[in-house]
mmCIF file of C-alpha atoms and ligand atoms in Angstrom:
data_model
loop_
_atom_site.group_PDB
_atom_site.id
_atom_site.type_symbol
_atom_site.label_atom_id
_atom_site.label_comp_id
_atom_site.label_asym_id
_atom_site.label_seq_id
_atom_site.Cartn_x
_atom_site.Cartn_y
_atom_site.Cartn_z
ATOM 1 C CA UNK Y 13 33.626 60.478 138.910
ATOM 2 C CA UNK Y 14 32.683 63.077 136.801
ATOM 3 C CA UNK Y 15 33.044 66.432 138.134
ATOM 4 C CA UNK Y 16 31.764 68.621 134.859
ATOM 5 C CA UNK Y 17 28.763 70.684 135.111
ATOM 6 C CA UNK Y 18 25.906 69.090 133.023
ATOM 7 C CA UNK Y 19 26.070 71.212 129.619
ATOM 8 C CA UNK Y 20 21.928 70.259 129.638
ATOM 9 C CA UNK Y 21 19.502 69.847 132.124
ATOM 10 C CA UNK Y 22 15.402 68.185 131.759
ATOM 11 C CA UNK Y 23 13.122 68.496 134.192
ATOM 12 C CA UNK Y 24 9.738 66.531 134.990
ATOM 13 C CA UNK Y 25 8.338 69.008 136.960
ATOM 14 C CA UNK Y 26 5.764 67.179 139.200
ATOM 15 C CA UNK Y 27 3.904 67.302 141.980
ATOM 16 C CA UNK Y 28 2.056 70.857 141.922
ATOM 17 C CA UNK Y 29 -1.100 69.187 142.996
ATOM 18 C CA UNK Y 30 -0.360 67.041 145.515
ATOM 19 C CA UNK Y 31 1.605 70.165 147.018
ATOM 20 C CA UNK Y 32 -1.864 72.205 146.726
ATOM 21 C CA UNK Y 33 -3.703 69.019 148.221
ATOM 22 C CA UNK Y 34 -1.230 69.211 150.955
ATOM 23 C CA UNK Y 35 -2.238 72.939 152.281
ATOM 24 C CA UNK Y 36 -6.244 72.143 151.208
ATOM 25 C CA UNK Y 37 -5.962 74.298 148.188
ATOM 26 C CA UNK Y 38 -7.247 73.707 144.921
ATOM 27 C CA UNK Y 39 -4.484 71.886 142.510
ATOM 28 C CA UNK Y 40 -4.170 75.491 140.486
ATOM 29 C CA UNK Y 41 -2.920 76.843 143.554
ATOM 30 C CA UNK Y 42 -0.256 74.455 143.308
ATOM 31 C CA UNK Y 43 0.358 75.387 139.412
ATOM 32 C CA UNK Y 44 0.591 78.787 140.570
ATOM 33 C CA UNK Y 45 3.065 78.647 142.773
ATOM 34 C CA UNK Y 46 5.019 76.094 140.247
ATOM 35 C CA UNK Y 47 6.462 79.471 138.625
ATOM 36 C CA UNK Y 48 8.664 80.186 141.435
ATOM 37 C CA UNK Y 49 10.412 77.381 141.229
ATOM 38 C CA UNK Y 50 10.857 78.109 137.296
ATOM 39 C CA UNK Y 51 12.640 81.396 138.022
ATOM 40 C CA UNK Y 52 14.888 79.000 140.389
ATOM 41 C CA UNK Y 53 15.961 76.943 138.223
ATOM 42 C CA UNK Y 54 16.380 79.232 134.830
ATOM 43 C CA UNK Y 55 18.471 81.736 137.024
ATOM 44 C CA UNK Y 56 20.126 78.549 139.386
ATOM 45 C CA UNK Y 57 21.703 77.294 135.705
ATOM 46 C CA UNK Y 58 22.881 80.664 134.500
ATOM 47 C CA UNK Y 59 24.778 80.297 137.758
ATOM 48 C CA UNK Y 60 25.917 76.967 137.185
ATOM 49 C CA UNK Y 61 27.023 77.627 133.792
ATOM 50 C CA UNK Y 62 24.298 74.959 132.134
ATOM 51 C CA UNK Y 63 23.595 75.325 128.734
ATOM 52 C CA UNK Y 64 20.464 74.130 128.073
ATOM 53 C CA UNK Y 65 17.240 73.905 130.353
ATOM 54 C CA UNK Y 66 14.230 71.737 129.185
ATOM 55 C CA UNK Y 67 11.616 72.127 131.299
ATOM 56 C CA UNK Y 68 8.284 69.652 131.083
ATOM 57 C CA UNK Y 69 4.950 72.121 131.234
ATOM 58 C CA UNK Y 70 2.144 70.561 129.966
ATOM 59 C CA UNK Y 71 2.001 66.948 128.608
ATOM 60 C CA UNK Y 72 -0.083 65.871 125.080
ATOM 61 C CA UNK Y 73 -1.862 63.591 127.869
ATOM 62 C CA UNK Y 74 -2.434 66.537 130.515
ATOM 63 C CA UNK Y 75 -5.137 67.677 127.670
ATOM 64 C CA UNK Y 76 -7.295 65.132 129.473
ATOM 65 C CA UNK Y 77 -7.273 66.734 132.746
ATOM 66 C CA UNK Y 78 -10.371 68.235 133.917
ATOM 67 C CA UNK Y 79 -11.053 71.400 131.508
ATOM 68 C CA UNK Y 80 -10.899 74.060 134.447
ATOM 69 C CA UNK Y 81 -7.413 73.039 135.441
ATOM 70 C CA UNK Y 82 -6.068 72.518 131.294
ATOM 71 C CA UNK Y 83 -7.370 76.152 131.085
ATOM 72 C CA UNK Y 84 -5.539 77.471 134.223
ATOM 73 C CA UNK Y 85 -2.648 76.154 132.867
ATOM 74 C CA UNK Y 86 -2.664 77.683 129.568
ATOM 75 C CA UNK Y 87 -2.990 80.792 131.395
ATOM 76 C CA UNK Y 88 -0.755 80.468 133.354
ATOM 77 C CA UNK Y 89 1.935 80.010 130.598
ATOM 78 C CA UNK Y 90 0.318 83.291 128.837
ATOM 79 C CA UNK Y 91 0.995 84.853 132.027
ATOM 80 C CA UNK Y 92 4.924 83.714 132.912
ATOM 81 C CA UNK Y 93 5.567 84.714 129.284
ATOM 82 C CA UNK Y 94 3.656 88.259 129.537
ATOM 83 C CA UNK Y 95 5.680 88.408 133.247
ATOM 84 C CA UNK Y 96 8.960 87.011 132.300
ATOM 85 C CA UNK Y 97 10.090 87.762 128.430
ATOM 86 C CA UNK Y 98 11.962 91.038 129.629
ATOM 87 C CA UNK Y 99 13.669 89.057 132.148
ATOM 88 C CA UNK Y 100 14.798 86.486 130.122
ATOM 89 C CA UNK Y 101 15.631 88.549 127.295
ATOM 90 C CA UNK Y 102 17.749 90.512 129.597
ATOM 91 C CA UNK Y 103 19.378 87.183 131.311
ATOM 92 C CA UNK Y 104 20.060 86.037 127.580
ATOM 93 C CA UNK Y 105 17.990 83.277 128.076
ATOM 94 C CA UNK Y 106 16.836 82.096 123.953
ATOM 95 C CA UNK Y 107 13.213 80.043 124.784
ATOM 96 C CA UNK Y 108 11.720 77.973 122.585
ATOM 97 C CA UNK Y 109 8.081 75.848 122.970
ATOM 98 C CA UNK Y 110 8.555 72.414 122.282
ATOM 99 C CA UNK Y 111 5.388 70.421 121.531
ATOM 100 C CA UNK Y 112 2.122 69.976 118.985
ATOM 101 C CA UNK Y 113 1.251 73.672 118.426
ATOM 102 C CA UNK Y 114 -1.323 72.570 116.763
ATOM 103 C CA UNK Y 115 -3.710 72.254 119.461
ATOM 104 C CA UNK Y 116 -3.511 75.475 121.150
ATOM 105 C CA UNK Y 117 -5.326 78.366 120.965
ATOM 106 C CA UNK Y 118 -4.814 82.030 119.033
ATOM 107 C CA UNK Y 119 -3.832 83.602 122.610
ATOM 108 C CA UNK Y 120 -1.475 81.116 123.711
ATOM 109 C CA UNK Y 121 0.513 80.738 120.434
ATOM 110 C CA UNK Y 122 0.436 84.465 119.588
ATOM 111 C CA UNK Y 123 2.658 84.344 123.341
ATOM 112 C CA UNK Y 124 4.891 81.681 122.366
ATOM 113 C CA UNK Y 125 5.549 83.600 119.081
ATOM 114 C CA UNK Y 126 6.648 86.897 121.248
ATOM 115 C CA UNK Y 127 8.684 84.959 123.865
ATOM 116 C CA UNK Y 128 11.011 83.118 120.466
ATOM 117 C CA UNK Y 129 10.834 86.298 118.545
ATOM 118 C CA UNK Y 130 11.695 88.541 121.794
ATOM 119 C CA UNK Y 131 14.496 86.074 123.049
ATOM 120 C CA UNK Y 132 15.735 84.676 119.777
ATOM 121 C CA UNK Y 133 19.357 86.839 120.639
ATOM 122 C CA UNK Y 134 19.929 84.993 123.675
ATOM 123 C CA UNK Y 135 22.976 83.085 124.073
ATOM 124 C CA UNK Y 136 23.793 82.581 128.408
ATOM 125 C CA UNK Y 137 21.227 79.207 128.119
ATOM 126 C CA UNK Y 138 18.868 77.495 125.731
ATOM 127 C CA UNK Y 139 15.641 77.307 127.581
ATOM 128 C CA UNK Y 140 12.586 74.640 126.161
ATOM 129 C CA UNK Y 141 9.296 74.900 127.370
ATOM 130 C CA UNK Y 142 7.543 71.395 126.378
ATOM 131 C CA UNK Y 143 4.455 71.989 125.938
ATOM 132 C CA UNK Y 144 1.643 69.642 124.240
ATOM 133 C CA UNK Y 145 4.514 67.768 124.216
ATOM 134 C CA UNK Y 146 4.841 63.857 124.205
ATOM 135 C CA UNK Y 147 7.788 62.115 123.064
ATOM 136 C CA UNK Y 148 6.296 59.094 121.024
ATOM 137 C CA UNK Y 149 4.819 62.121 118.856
ATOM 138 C CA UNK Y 150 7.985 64.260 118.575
ATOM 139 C CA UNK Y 151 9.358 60.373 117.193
ATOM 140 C CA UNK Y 152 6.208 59.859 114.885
ATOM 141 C CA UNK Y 153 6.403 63.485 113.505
ATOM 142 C CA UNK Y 154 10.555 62.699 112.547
ATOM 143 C CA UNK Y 155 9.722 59.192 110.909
ATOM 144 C CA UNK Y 156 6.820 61.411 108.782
ATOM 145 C CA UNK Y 157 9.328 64.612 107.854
ATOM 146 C CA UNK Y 158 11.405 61.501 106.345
ATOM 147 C CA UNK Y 159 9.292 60.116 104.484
ATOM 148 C CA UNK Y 160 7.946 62.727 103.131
ATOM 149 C CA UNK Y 161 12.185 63.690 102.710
ATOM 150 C CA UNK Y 162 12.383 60.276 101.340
ATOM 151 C CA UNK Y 163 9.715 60.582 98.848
ATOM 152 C CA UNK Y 164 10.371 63.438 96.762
ATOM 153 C CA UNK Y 165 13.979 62.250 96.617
ATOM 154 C CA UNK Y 166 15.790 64.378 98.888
ATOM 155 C CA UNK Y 167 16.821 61.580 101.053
ATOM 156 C CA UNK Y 168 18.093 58.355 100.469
ATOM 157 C CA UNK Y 169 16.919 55.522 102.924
ATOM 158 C CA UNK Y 170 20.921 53.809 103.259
ATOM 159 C CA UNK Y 171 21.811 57.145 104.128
ATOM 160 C CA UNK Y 172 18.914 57.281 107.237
ATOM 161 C CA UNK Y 173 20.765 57.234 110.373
ATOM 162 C CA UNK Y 174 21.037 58.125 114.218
ATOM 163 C CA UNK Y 175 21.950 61.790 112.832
ATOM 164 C CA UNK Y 176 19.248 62.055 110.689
ATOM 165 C CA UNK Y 177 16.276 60.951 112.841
ATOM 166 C CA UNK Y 178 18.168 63.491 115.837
ATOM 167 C CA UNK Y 179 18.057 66.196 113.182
ATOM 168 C CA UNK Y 180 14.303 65.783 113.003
ATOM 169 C CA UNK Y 181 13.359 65.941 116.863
ATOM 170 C CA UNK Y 182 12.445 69.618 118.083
ATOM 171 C CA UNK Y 183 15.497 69.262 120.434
ATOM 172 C CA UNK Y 184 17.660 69.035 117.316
ATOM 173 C CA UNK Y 185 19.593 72.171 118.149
ATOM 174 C CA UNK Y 186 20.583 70.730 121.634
ATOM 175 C CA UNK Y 187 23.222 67.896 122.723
ATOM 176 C CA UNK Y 188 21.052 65.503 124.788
ATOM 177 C CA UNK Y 189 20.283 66.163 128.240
ATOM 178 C CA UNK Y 190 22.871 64.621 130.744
ATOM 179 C CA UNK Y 191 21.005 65.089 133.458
ATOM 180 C CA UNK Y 192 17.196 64.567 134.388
ATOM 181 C CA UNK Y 193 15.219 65.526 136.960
ATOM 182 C CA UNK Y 194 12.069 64.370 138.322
ATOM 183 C CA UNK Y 195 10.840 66.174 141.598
ATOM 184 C CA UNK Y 196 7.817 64.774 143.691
ATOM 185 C CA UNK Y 197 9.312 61.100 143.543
ATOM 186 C CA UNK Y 198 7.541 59.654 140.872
ATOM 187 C CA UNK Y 199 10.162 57.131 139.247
ATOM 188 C CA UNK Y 200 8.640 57.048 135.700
ATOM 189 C CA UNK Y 201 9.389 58.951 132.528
ATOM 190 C CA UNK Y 202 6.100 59.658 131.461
ATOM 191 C CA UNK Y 203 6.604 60.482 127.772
ATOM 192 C CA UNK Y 204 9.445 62.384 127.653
ATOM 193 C CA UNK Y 205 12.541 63.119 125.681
ATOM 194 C CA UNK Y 206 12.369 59.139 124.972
ATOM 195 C CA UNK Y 207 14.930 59.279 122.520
ATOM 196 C CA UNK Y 208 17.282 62.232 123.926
ATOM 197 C CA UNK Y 209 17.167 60.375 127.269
ATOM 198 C CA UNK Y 210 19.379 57.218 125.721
ATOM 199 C CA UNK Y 211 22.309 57.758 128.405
ATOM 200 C CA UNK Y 212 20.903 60.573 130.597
ATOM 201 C CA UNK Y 213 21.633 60.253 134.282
ATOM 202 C CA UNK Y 214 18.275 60.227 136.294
ATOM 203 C CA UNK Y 215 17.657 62.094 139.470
ATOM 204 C CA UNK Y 216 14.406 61.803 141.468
ATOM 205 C CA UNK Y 217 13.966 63.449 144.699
ATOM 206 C CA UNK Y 218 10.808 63.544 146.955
ATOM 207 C CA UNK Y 219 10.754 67.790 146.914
ATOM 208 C CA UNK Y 220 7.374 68.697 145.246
ATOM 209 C CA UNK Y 221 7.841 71.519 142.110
ATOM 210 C CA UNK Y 222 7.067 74.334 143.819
ATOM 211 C CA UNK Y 223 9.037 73.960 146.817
ATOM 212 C CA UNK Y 224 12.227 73.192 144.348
ATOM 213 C CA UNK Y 225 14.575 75.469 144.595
ATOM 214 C CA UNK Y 226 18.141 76.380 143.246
ATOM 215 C CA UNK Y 227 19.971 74.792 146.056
ATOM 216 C CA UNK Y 228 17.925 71.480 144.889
ATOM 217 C CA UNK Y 229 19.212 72.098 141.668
ATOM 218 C CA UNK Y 230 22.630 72.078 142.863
ATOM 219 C CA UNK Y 231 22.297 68.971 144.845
ATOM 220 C CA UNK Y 232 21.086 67.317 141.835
ATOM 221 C CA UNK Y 233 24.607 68.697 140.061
ATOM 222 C CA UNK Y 234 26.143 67.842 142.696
ATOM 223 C CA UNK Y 235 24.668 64.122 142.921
ATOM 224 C CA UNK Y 236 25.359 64.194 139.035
ATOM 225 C CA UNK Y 237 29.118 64.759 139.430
ATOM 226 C CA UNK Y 238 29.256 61.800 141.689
ATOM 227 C CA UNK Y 239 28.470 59.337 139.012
ATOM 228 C CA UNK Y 240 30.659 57.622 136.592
ATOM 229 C CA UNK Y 241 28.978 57.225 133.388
ATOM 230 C CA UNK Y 242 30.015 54.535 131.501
ATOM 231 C CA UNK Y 243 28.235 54.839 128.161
ATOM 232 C CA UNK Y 244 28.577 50.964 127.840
ATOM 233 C CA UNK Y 245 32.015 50.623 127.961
ATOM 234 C CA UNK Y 246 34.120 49.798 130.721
ATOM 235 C CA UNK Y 247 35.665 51.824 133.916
ATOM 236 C CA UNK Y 248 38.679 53.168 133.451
HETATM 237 C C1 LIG T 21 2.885 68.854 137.465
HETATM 238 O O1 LIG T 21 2.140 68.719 138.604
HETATM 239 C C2 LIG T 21 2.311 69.862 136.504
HETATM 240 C C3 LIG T 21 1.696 69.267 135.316
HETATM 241 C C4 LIG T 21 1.698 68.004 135.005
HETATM 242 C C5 LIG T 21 1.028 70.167 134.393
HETATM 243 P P1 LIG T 21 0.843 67.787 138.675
HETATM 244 O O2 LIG T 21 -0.350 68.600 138.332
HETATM 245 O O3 LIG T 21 1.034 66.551 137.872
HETATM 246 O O4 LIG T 21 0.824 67.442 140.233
HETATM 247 P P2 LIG T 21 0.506 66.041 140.900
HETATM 248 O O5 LIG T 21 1.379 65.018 140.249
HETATM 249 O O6 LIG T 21 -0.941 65.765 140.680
HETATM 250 O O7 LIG T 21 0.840 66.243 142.351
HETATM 251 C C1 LIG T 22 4.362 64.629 133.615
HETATM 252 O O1 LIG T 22 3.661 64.714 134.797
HETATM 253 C C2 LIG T 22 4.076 65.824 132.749
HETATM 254 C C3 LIG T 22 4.572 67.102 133.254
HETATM 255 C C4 LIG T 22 5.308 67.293 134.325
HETATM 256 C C5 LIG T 22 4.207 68.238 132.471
HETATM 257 P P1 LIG T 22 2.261 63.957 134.999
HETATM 258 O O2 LIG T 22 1.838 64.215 136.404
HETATM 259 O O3 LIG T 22 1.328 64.339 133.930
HETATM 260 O O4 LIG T 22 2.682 62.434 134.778
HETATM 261 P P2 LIG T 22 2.090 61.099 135.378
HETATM 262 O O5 LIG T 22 0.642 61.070 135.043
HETATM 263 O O6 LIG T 22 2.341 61.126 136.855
HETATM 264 O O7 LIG T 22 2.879 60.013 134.709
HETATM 265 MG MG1 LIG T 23 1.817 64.745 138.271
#
């Protein structure tokens, strides 16, 4: 048993559109009320004395969803950040977008800019947003920073190890996540944190996002400090 409180926390959060579907509303709806459960969980680990929160928002793949909903959901996140920055900056809470930046627009990235810049004093818990985000990138984009590193002779390949590739993810700051969450019972990992996941212990329950609330959150710590993790090796 481990009875520690997991210093970071990921989150798929799923199932905003079936929840919508469920009440006859349009999935946006569902999106909508997917904020609530945000607040939950950013204030449940303050509680809990987490570290770091990294939340799933917006998948490189969910740019292929129909372009009503992708543009709902980029205003959406203009909108928690325009709600929310005071709050967090007053909780402490540093947040930082994860993801290909690349591919969003002036508004949205002029927001992100204000929520780092407005937060960047925080220090209660380390919150990241992924957004545009797909792990298989966030690996290609390391292996091309050391190249490039390895090129103009600032790196050496013998000297390329687990360290340096970790150094080069956008979660570089963080130790990796030792718990995960998936809500809405979808038992997949969908292109996420592939790397940082290694020896994370997974937690899937049926609760849709925006029903998830902070006593969820600490039946999922709770769950958590119920396992032994092993890392390989043997019980002891
Ligand atoms: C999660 O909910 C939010 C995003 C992926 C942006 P979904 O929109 O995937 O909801 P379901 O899975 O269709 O119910
Ligand atoms: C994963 O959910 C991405 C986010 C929660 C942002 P999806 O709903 O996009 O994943 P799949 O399609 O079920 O794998
Ligand atoms: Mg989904």
């Amino acid at each position: 048993m481990n009875r520690d409180v997991p210093r970071h926390i990921a989150i798929i959060m799923d199932g905003n559109g079936r929840w919508a579907r469920s009440r006859l509303l349009p999935r946006t709806f569902g999106h909508h009320h997917g904020m609530k459960a945000v607040g939950e969980v950013v204030e449940g680990c303050i509680e809990a004395g987490v570290d770091v929160l990294t939340l799933f928002a917006f998948s490189e793949e969910n740019w292929s969803r129909p372009a009503d909903e992708v543009s709902s959901l980029m205003n959406l996140l203009e909108e928690y950040i325009a709600k929310e920055t005071k709050k967090l900056r007053r909780n402490g809470v540093r947040t930082r977008i994860l993801g290909d930046r690349t591919r969003l627009d002036r508004r949205a990235l002029a927001a992100i800019e204000r929520v780092e810049r407005e937060t960047a004093d925080g220090t209660e818990l380390q919150l990241g947003l992924c957004v545009s985000y797909s792990a298989r990138k966030e690996l290609t984009r390391a292996a091309r920073i050391i190249a490039e590193e390895v090129e103009a002779g600032r790196l050496d390949p013998s000297d390329i190890d687990e360290t340096t590739v970790a150094s080069r993810l956008y979660t570089a700051p963080w130790p990796d996540p030792d718990l995960l969450i998936r809500t809405s019972g979808e038992q997949r990992i969908s292109n996420f944190l592939l790397w940082q996941l290694a020896y994370t212990e997974l937690y899937v329950t049926p609760v849709l996002w925006p029903d998830f609330t902070r006593r969820e959150l600490f039946d999922a710590i709770l769950d958590f400090q119920d396992r032994e993790r092993r890392f390989g090796k043997v019980s002891v």
